[in-house]
GROMACS .gro file of N, CA, C and O in nm:
model
  316
    1MET      N    1  -0.321  -0.929   0.205
    1MET     CA    2  -0.312  -0.947   0.039
    1MET      C    3  -0.155  -0.890   0.036
    1MET      O    4  -0.173  -0.747   0.138
    2SER      N    5  -0.061  -0.906   0.015
    2SER     CA    6   0.008  -0.899  -0.014
    2SER      C    7   0.081  -0.800  -0.114
    2SER      O    8   0.022  -0.795  -0.241
    3ALA      N    9   0.175  -0.704  -0.135
    3ALA     CA   10   0.260  -0.659  -0.257
    3ALA      C   11   0.287  -0.676  -0.348
    3ALA      O   12   0.304  -0.795  -0.350
    4PRO      N   13   0.232  -0.609  -0.459
    4PRO     CA   14   0.302  -0.689  -0.580
    4PRO      C   15   0.422  -0.701  -0.554
    4PRO      O   16   0.506  -0.658  -0.482
    5THR      N   17   0.512  -0.764  -0.677
    5THR     CA   18   0.641  -0.821  -0.623
    5THR      C   19   0.714  -0.666  -0.687
    5THR      O   20   0.863  -0.653  -0.599
    6PRO      N   21   0.722  -0.559  -0.772
    6PRO     CA   22   0.814  -0.507  -0.805
    6PRO      C   23   0.829  -0.412  -0.662
    6PRO      O   24   0.704  -0.360  -0.608
    7SER      N   25   0.905  -0.389  -0.623
    7SER     CA   26   0.998  -0.298  -0.540
    7SER      C   27   0.931  -0.142  -0.556
    7SER      O   28   0.943  -0.084  -0.462
    8SER      N   29   0.954  -0.115  -0.656
    8SER     CA   30   0.944   0.016  -0.754
    8SER      C   31   0.892   0.019  -0.861
    8SER      O   32   0.917  -0.012  -0.961
    9ALA      N   33   0.739   0.099  -0.848
    9ALA     CA   34   0.645   0.079  -0.991
    9ALA      C   35   0.556   0.149  -0.999
    9ALA      O   36   0.489   0.183  -0.874
   10GLN      N   37   0.506   0.271  -1.115
   10GLN     CA   38   0.420   0.353  -1.099
   10GLN      C   39   0.288   0.256  -1.107
   10GLN      O   40   0.273   0.156  -1.190
   11LEU      N   41   0.148   0.269  -1.080
   11LEU     CA   42   0.022   0.190  -1.121
   11LEU      C   43  -0.043   0.229  -1.192
   11LEU      O   44  -0.066   0.337  -1.217
   12ALA      N   45   0.014   0.219  -1.380
   12ALA     CA   46  -0.098   0.202  -1.465
   12ALA      C   47  -0.018   0.378  -1.467
   12ALA      O   48   0.069   0.436  -1.433
   13GLN      N   49  -0.119   0.444  -1.523
   13GLN     CA   50  -0.105   0.622  -1.551
   13GLN      C   51  -0.157   0.687  -1.408
   13GLN      O   52  -0.206   0.795  -1.476
   14SER      N   53  -0.166   0.618  -1.304
   14SER     CA   54  -0.215   0.705  -1.204
   14SER      C   55  -0.102   0.756  -1.113
   14SER      O   56   0.049   0.740  -1.105
   15PRO      N   57  -0.135   0.791  -1.015
   15PRO     CA   58  -0.034   0.887  -0.938
   15PRO      C   59   0.017   0.816  -0.818
   15PRO      O   60   0.090   0.849  -0.741
   16ALA      N   61  -0.040   0.683  -0.834
   16ALA     CA   62   0.030   0.563  -0.702
   16ALA      C   63   0.153   0.532  -0.762
   16ALA      O   64   0.115   0.445  -0.879
   17VAL      N   65   0.221   0.465  -0.651
   17VAL     CA   66   0.365   0.471  -0.715
   17VAL      C   67   0.450   0.388  -0.605
   17VAL      O   68   0.387   0.440  -0.420
   18LEU      N   69   0.481   0.273  -0.581
   18LEU     CA   70   0.508   0.195  -0.507
   18LEU      C   71   0.654   0.200  -0.523
   18LEU      O   72   0.733   0.126  -0.590
   19ARG      N   73   0.717   0.215  -0.390
   19ARG     CA   74   0.847   0.242  -0.379
   19ARG      C   75   0.924   0.165  -0.233
   19ARG      O   76   0.863   0.216  -0.132
   20ALA      N   77   0.982   0.102  -0.306
   20ALA     CA   78   1.044  -0.018  -0.154
   20ALA      C   79   0.906  -0.106  -0.044
   20ALA      O   80   0.925  -0.085   0.050
   21GLY      N   81   0.810  -0.097  -0.151
   21GLY     CA   82   0.755  -0.223  -0.074
   21GLY      C   83   0.617  -0.092   0.029
   21GLY      O   84   0.540  -0.116   0.054
   22ARG      N   85   0.627   0.048  -0.026
   22ARG     CA   86   0.537   0.173   0.032
   22ARG      C   87   0.471   0.186  -0.074
   22ARG      O   88   0.515   0.293  -0.189
   23TRP      N   89   0.345   0.254  -0.018
   23TRP     CA   90   0.260   0.326  -0.147
   23TRP      C   91   0.253   0.454  -0.106
   23TRP      O   92   0.281   0.518  -0.019
   24TRP      N   93   0.294   0.574  -0.238
   24TRP     CA   94   0.337   0.686  -0.219
   24TRP      C   95   0.194   0.757  -0.330
   24TRP      O   96   0.208   0.663  -0.462
   25LEU      N   97   0.127   0.874  -0.335
   25LEU     CA   98   0.091   0.957  -0.433
   25LEU      C   99   0.190   1.064  -0.469
   25LEU      O  100   0.242   1.111  -0.380
   26VAL      N  101   0.210   1.081  -0.605
   26VAL     CA  102   0.313   1.161  -0.655
   26VAL      C  103   0.258   1.246  -0.724
   26VAL      O  104   0.170   1.209  -0.811
   27GLY      N  105   0.277   1.408  -0.675
   27GLY     CA  106   0.272   1.489  -0.774
   27GLY      C  107   0.324   1.624  -0.813
   27GLY      O  108   0.470   1.590  -0.732
   28ASP      N  109   0.291   1.699  -0.886
   28ASP     CA  110   0.415   1.808  -0.922
   28ASP      C  111   0.437   1.863  -0.761
   28ASP      O  112   0.551   1.971  -0.771
   29ALA      N  113   0.340   1.884  -0.714
   29ALA     CA  114   0.415   1.956  -0.530
   29ALA      C  115   0.488   1.855  -0.468
   29ALA      O  116   0.540   1.945  -0.392
   30GLY      N  117   0.527   1.750  -0.515
   30GLY     CA  118   0.587   1.654  -0.397
   30GLY      C  119   0.511   1.504  -0.395
   30GLY      O  120   0.386   1.468  -0.460
   31SER      N  121   0.553   1.472  -0.308
   31SER     CA  122   0.525   1.299  -0.262
   31SER      C  123   0.475   1.285  -0.112
   31SER      O  124   0.500   1.357  -0.032
   32VAL      N  125   0.298   1.219  -0.146
   32VAL     CA  126   0.254   1.179   0.025
   32VAL      C  127   0.243   0.999   0.030
   32VAL      O  128   0.205   0.968  -0.032
   33PRO      N  129   0.307   0.994   0.157
   33PRO     CA  130   0.302   0.857   0.161
   33PRO      C  131   0.170   0.813   0.215
   33PRO      O  132   0.116   0.868   0.273
   34LEU      N  133   0.065   0.669   0.203
   34LEU     CA  134  -0.016   0.680   0.213
   34LEU      C  135  -0.026   0.566   0.321
   34LEU      O  136   0.077   0.513   0.364
   35SER      N  137  -0.117   0.543   0.409
   35SER     CA  138  -0.134   0.447   0.574
   35SER      C  139  -0.239   0.467   0.572
   35SER      O  140  -0.232   0.368   0.695
   36ASP      N  141  -0.360   0.482   0.477
   36ASP     CA  142  -0.491   0.412   0.497
   36ASP      C  143  -0.500   0.265   0.478
   36ASP      O  144  -0.490   0.221   0.333
   37PRO      N  145  -0.480   0.169   0.565
   37PRO     CA  146  -0.504   0.050   0.483
   37PRO      C  147  -0.593  -0.051   0.395
   37PRO      O  148  -0.561  -0.126   0.341
   38ALA      N  149  -0.712   0.018   0.403
   38ALA     CA  150  -0.816   0.020   0.310
   38ALA      C  151  -0.785   0.010   0.200
   38ALA      O  152  -0.795  -0.048   0.059
   39PHE      N  153  -0.717   0.144   0.153
   39PHE     CA  154  -0.669   0.203   0.037
   39PHE      C  155  -0.594   0.131  -0.018
   39PHE      O  156  -0.561   0.099  -0.118
   40ILE      N  157  -0.480   0.104   0.069
   40ILE     CA  158  -0.360   0.020   0.063
   40ILE      C  159  -0.380  -0.113  -0.016
   40ILE      O  160  -0.320  -0.159  -0.057
   41THR      N  161  -0.479  -0.155   0.072
   41THR     CA  162  -0.568  -0.322   0.000
   41THR      C  163  -0.598  -0.289  -0.127
   41THR      O  164  -0.550  -0.337  -0.208
   42VAL      N  165  -0.664  -0.172  -0.187
   42VAL     CA  166  -0.715  -0.171  -0.259
   42VAL      C  167  -0.592  -0.160  -0.388
   42VAL      O  168  -0.638  -0.198  -0.496
   43LEU      N  169  -0.513  -0.088  -0.337
   43LEU     CA  170  -0.411  -0.046  -0.473
   43LEU      C  171  -0.343  -0.141  -0.477
   43LEU      O  172  -0.306  -0.217  -0.606
   44ASN      N  173  -0.302  -0.249  -0.401
   44ASN     CA  174  -0.256  -0.437  -0.401
   44ASN      C  175  -0.306  -0.463  -0.495
   44ASN      O  176  -0.260  -0.548  -0.534
   45GLY      N  177  -0.455  -0.520  -0.442
   45GLY     CA  178  -0.594  -0.552  -0.524
   45GLY      C  179  -0.533  -0.524  -0.675
   45GLY      O  180  -0.518  -0.625  -0.766
   46PHE      N  181  -0.553  -0.407  -0.702
   46PHE     CA  182  -0.554  -0.371  -0.845
   46PHE      C  183  -0.394  -0.394  -0.908
   46PHE      O  184  -0.405  -0.418  -1.067
   47ALA      N  185  -0.293  -0.341  -0.847
   47ALA     CA  186  -0.166  -0.352  -0.873
   47ALA      C  187  -0.127  -0.503  -0.956
   47ALA      O  188  -0.102  -0.543  -1.036
   48GLU      N  189  -0.196  -0.665  -0.809
   48GLU     CA  190  -0.244  -0.757  -0.879
   48GLU      C  191  -0.267  -0.847  -1.003
   48GLU      O  192  -0.254  -0.892  -1.066
   49ALA      N  193  -0.381  -0.741  -0.974
   49ALA     CA  194  -0.484  -0.791  -1.148
   49ALA      C  195  -0.412  -0.724  -1.251
   49ALA      O  196  -0.435  -0.821  -1.334
   50LEU      N  197  -0.361  -0.620  -1.233
   50LEU     CA  198  -0.272  -0.542  -1.353
   50LEU      C  199  -0.147  -0.678  -1.412
   50LEU      O  200  -0.115  -0.684  -1.526
   51SER      N  201  -0.090  -0.691  -1.290
   51SER     CA  202   0.024  -0.788  -1.314
   51SER      C  203  -0.032  -0.939  -1.350
   51SER      O  204   0.062  -0.974  -1.459
   52ALA      N  205  -0.120  -0.998  -1.331
   52ALA     CA  206  -0.192  -1.109  -1.363
   52ALA      C  207  -0.243  -1.090  -1.568
   52ALA      O  208  -0.198  -1.177  -1.605
   53ALA      N  209  -0.296  -0.949  -1.553
   53ALA     CA  210  -0.336  -0.954  -1.654
   53ALA      C  211  -0.216  -0.945  -1.756
   53ALA      O  212  -0.210  -1.012  -1.885
   54ASP      N  213  -0.105  -0.843  -1.700
   54ASP     CA  214   0.022  -0.885  -1.804
   54ASP      C  215   0.114  -1.001  -1.850
   54ASP      O  216   0.106  -1.035  -1.918
   55ARG      N  217   0.095  -1.111  -1.730
   55ARG     CA  218   0.120  -1.224  -1.760
   55ARG      C  219   0.057  -1.255  -1.883
   55ARG      O  220   0.105  -1.343  -1.945
   56THR      N  221  -0.089  -1.280  -1.817
   56THR     CA  222  -0.213  -1.281  -1.980
   56THR      C  223  -0.144  -1.282  -2.095
   56THR      O  224  -0.115  -1.430  -2.177
   57VAL      N  225  -0.148  -1.144  -2.102
   57VAL     CA  226  -0.110  -1.127  -2.229
   57VAL      C  227   0.037  -1.165  -2.267
   57VAL      O  228   0.053  -1.266  -2.375
   58THR      N  229   0.113  -1.192  -2.169
   58THR     CA  230   0.266  -1.208  -2.242
   58THR      C  231   0.253  -1.366  -2.272
   58THR      O  232   0.300  -1.420  -2.371
   59ALA      N  233   0.129  -1.467  -2.173
   59ALA     CA  234   0.138  -1.588  -2.264
   59ALA      C  235   0.053  -1.616  -2.365
   59ALA      O  236   0.100  -1.715  -2.409
   60LEU      N  237   0.013  -1.533  -2.387
   60LEU     CA  238  -0.086  -1.538  -2.534
   60LEU      C  239  -0.014  -1.482  -2.650
   60LEU      O  240   0.043  -1.573  -2.764
   61ARG      N  241   0.084  -1.408  -2.636
   61ARG     CA  242   0.162  -1.357  -2.741
   61ARG      C  243   0.277  -1.455  -2.770
   61ARG      O  244   0.376  -1.496  -2.894
   62VAL      N  245   0.273  -1.535  -2.703
   62VAL     CA  246   0.434  -1.623  -2.662
   62VAL      C  247   0.383  -1.803  -2.724
   62VAL      O  248   0.477  -1.872  -2.782
   63ARG      N  249   0.266  -1.819  -2.769
   63ARG     CA  250   0.219  -1.925  -2.839
   63ARG      C  251   0.172  -1.899  -2.987
   63ARG      O  252   0.084  -1.860  -3.027
   64PRO      N  253   0.314  -1.934  -3.089
   64PRO     CA  254   0.326  -1.887  -3.198
   64PRO      C  255   0.260  -1.955  -3.291
   64PRO      O  256   0.170  -1.992  -3.351
   65ASP      N  257   0.207  -2.103  -3.212
   65ASP     CA  258   0.134  -2.194  -3.319
   65ASP      C  259  -0.014  -2.210  -3.314
   65ASP      O  260  -0.044  -2.294  -3.390
   66GLU      N  261  -0.098  -2.114  -3.226
   66GLU     CA  262  -0.235  -2.086  -3.251
   66GLU      C  263  -0.255  -1.958  -3.347
   66GLU      O  264  -0.183  -1.873  -3.335
   67PRO      N  265  -0.352  -2.007  -3.397
   67PRO     CA  266  -0.371  -1.887  -3.536
   67PRO      C  267  -0.489  -1.822  -3.438
   67PRO      O  268  -0.506  -1.785  -3.360
   68SER      N  269  -0.427  -1.679  -3.492
   68SER     CA  270  -0.469  -1.547  -3.388
   68SER      C  271  -0.626  -1.516  -3.462
   68SER      O  272  -0.638  -1.607  -3.583
   69ALA      N  273  -0.731  -1.466  -3.449
   69ALA     CA  274  -0.829  -1.437  -3.535
   69ALA      C  275  -0.848  -1.383  -3.585
   69ALA      O  276  -0.918  -1.423  -3.675
   70ALA      N  277  -0.733  -1.327  -3.656
   70ALA     CA  278  -0.749  -1.229  -3.777
   70ALA      C  279  -0.717  -1.348  -3.901
   70ALA      O  280  -0.706  -1.331  -4.021
   71SER      N  281  -0.644  -1.413  -3.851
   71SER     CA  282  -0.563  -1.507  -3.945
   71SER      C  283  -0.636  -1.631  -3.976
   71SER      O  284  -0.662  -1.723  -4.092
   72VAL      N  285  -0.793  -1.683  -3.929
   72VAL     CA  286  -0.864  -1.745  -3.912
   72VAL      C  287  -0.958  -1.660  -4.042
   72VAL      O  288  -1.029  -1.590  -3.984
   73PRO      N  289  -0.981  -1.773  -4.126
   73PRO     CA  290  -1.084  -1.773  -4.248
   73PRO      C  291  -1.209  -1.752  -4.199
   73PRO      O  292  -1.290  -1.807  -4.136
   74ARG      N  293  -1.287  -1.626  -4.251
   74ARG     CA  294  -1.437  -1.616  -4.234
   74ARG      C  295  -1.505  -1.730  -4.311
   74ARG      O  296  -1.476  -1.760  -4.421
   75THR      N  297  -1.629  -1.718  -4.229
   75THR     CA  298  -1.764  -1.838  -4.329
   75THR      C  299  -1.883  -1.750  -4.310
   75THR      O  300  -1.909  -1.671  -4.220
   76GLY      N  301  -1.920  -1.783  -4.404
   76GLY     CA  302  -2.079  -1.703  -4.442
   76GLY      C  303  -2.058  -1.562  -4.463
   76GLY      O  304  -2.113  -1.496  -4.453
   77GLY      N  305  -1.946  -1.546  -4.561
   77GLY     CA  306  -1.962  -1.395  -4.627
   77GLY      C  307  -2.058  -1.364  -4.714
   77GLY      O  308  -2.158  -1.455  -4.746
   78ARG      N  309  -2.023  -1.291  -4.797
   78ARG     CA  310  -2.142  -1.207  -4.913
   78ARG      C  311  -2.137  -1.293  -4.992
   78ARG      O  312  -2.075  -1.390  -5.026
   79ARG      N  313  -2.288  -1.322  -5.079
   79ARG     CA  314  -2.294  -1.358  -5.139
   79ARG      C  315  -2.337  -1.365  -5.312
   79ARG      O  316  -2.396  -1.218  -5.330
   0.00000   0.00000   0.00000
């Protein structure tokens, strides 16, 4: 699996940070580079999933011609 596109980014609100194509865990005491291939693969997959979700949300926001759920009238209300 390839690394996510940005060369430097924090993964959500986690201590995992991608810097120059390498994953690090960052804390108050300092930074530790990650070297476990299985863990790096999981981080890459999670970062790619977050990126895909962000792209999907952005694409949905760009479509102003489609009605949102809030603007569609409800049917079968109270009698």
